[in-house]
Short mmCIF file of C-alpha atoms and ligand atoms in Angstrom, two decimals:
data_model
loop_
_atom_site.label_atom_id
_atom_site.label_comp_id
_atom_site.label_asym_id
_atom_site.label_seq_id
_atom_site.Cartn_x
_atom_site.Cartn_y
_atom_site.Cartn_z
CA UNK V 163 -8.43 16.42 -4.38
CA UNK V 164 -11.38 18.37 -6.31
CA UNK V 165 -14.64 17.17 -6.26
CA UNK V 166 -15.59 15.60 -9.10
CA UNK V 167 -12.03 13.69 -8.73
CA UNK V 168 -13.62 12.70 -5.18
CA UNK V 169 -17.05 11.58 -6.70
CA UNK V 170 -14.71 9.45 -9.45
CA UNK V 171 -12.75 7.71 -7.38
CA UNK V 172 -15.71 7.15 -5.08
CA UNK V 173 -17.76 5.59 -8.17
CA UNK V 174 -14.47 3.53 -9.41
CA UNK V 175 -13.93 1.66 -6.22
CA UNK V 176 -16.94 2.37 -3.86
CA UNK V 177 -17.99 3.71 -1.38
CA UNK V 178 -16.76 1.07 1.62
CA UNK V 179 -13.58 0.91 -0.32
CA UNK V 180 -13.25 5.19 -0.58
CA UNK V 181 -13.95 5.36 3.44
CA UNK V 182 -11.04 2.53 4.08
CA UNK V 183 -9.16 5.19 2.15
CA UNK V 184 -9.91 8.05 4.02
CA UNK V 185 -8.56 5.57 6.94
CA UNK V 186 -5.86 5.12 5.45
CA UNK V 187 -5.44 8.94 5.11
CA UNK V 188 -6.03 9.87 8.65
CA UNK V 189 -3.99 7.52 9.86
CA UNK V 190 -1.60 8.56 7.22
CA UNK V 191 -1.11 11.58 8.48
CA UNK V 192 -0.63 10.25 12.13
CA UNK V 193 2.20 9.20 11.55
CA UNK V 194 3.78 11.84 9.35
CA UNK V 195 3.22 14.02 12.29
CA UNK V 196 5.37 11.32 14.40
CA UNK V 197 7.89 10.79 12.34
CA UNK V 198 7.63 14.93 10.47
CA UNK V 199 6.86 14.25 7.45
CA UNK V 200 4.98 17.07 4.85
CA UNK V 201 1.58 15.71 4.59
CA UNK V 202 1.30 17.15 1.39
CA UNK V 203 1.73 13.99 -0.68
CA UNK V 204 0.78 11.72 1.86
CA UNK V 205 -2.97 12.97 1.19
CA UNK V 206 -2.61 12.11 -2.10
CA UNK V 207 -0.94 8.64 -1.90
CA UNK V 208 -3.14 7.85 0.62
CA UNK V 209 -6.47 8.57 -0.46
CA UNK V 210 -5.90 7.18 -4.41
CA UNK V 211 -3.62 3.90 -2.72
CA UNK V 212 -6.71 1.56 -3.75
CA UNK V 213 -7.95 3.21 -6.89
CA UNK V 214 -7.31 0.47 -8.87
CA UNK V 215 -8.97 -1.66 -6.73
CA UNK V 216 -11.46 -2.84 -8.84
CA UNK V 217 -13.87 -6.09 -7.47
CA UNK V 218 -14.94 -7.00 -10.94
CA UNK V 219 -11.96 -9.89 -12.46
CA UNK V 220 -12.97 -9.65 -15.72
CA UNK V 221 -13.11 -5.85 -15.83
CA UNK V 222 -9.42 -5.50 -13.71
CA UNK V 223 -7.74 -7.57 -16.32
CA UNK V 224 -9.35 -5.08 -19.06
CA UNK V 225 -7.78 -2.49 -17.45
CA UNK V 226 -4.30 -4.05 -16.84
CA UNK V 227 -4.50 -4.84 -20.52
CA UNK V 228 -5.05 -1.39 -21.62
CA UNK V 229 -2.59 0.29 -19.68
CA UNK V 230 0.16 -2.59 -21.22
CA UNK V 231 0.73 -3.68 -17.68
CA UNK V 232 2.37 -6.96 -18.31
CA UNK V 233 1.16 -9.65 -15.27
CA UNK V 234 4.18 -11.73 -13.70
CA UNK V 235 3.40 -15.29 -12.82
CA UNK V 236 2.88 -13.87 -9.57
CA UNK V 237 -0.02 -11.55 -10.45
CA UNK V 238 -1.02 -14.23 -12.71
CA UNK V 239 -1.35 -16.55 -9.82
CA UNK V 240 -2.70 -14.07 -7.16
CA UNK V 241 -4.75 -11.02 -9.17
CA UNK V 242 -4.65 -9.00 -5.76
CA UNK V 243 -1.04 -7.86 -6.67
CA UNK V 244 -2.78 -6.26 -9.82
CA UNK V 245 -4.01 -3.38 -8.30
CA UNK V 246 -0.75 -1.43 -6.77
CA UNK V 247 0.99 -1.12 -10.36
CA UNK V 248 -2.48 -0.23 -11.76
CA UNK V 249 -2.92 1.74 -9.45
CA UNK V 250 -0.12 4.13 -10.28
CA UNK V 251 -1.19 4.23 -13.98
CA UNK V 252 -4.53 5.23 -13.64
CA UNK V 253 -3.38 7.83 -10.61
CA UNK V 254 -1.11 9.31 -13.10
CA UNK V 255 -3.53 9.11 -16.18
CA UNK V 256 -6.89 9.56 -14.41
CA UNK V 257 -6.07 11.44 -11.57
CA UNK V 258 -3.32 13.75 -13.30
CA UNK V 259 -0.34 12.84 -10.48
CA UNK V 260 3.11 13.79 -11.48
CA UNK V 261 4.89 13.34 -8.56
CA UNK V 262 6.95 9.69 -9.00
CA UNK V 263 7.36 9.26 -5.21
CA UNK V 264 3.48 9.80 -4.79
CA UNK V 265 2.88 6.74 -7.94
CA UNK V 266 5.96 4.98 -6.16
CA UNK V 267 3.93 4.73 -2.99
CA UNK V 268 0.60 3.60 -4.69
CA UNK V 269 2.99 1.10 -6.97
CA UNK V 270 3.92 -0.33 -3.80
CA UNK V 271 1.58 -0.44 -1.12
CA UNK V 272 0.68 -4.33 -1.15
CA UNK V 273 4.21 -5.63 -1.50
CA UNK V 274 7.16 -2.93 0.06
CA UNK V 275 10.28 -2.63 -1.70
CA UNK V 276 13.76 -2.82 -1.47
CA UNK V 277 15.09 1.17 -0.51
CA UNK V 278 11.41 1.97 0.25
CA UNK V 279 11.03 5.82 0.53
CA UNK V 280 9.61 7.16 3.34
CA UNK V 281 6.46 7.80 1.59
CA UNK V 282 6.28 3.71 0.59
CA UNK V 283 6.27 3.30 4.65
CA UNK V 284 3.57 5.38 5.60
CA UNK V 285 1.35 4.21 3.27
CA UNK V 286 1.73 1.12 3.48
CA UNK V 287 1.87 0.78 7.16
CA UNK V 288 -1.12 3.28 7.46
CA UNK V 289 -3.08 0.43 4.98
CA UNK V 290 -2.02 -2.62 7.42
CA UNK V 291 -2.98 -0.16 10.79
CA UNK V 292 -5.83 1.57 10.18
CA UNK V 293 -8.60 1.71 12.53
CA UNK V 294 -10.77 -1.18 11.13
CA UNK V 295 -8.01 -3.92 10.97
CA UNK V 296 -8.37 -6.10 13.53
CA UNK V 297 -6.69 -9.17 12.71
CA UNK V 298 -4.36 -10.80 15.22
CA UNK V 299 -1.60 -9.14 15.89
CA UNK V 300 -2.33 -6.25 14.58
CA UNK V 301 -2.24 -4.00 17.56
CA UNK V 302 1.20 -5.08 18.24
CA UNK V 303 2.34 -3.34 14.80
CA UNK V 304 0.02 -0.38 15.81
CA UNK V 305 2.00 0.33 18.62
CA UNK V 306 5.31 -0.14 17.26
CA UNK V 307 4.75 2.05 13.99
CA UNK V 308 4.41 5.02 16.58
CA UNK V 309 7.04 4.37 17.84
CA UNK V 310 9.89 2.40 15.65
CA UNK V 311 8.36 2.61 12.10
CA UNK V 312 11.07 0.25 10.36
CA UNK V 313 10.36 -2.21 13.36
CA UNK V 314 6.66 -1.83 12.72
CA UNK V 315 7.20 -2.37 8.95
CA UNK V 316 9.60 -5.68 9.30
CA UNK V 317 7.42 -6.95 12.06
CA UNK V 318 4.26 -6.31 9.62
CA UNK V 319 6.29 -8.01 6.34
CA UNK V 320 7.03 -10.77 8.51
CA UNK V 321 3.45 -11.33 9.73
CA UNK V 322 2.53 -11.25 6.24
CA UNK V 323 4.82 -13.85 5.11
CA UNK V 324 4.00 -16.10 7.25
CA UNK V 325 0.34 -15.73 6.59
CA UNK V 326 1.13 -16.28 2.95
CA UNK V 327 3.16 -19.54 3.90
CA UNK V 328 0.64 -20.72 6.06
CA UNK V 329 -1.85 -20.70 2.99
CA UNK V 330 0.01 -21.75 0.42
CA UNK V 331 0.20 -18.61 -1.04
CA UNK V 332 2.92 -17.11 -3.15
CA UNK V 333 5.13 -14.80 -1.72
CA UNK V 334 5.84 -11.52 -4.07
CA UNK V 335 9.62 -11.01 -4.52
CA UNK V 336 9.48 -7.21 -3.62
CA UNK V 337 8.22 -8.06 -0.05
CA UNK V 338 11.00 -10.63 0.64
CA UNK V 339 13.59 -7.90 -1.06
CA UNK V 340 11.84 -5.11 1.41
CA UNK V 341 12.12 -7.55 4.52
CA UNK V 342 16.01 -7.79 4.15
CA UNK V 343 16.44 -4.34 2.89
CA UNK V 344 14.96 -3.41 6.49
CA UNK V 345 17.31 -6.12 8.46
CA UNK V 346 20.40 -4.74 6.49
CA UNK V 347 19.36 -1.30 6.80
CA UNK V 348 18.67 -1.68 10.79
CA UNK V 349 21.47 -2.96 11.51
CA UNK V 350 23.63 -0.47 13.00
CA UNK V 351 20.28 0.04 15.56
CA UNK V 352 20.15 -0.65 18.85
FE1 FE2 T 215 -4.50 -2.03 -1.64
FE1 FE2 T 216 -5.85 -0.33 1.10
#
């Protein structure tokens, strides 16, 4: 990404923010060299994952609104969800991406979909690994996405889940569609 790109997304989210990002890249790119994987667009899905991550409410909505992105009762609910499909939008309007897999992976990063590409994986496992995550569990999934990365991603969606259960939180449909894409899709495994 050029420079003044760099400096924009760094002013747009922050700096703590940009340097989870760069996290997110390196690690990224860990495991496209497991599983070989051109690390061409995983740089770019990696590093602008979170550029809609905006901390301001008031100002997030504003941009949802003017990119016509119309909130679910989820995203409603729970304005967290907000900032994967905004994300995409402003990649591909601010950011000038073109590739759909690349705006595909930033779409999905907080929720997984069914028939996730192989892009959607690493970047989303990548975001639940990376070095400064440390809740519990968390090294289990580390292991295992080196290793088994569908096992690492079910194993992750299911740790999420139940987190969201255990609050009372709502559970996005594309995470529970992801989860049983994975079961079906494993199941000729060993
Ligand atoms: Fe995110
Ligand atoms: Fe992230």
């Amino acid at each position: 990404m050029d420079k003044s790109l760099e400096n924009k997304l760094i002013k747009s989210i922050g700096e703590k923010r940009y340097n989870h990002s760069i996290r997110v890249m390196e690690t990224a790119i860990e495991l496209a060299h497991t599983y070989n994987i051109d690390i061409e667009k995983i740089k770019t899905a990696a590093i602008l994952h979170d550029c809609a991550k905006i901390i301001d409410e008031t100002y997030l909505l504003k941009r949802a609104s003017d990119f016509d992105i119309i909130l679910d009762a989820c995203m409603e609910y729970n304005h967290e969800l907000i900032h994967g499909p905004l994300g995409a939008k402003i990649a591909k309007e601010e950011y000038g991406i073109k590739d759909s897999e690349i705006l595909d992976a930033i779409y999905y990063h907080t929720t997984g979909r069914e028939k996730m590409s192989i892009l959607d994986k690493i970047i989303y496992m990548a975001d639940y690994i990376e070095p400064y995550r440390n809740f519990p569990g968390v090294e289990e999934v580390r292991r295992l996405a080196f290793d088994n990365l569908n096992k690492a991603l079910l194993l992750a969606m299911e740790k999420t889940i139940i987190f969201l259960i255990e609050r009372n939180k709502v559970i996005y449909p594309d995470t529970i569609r992801a989860r049983n894409y994975l079961i079906i899709e494993s199941r000729f495994d060993k």
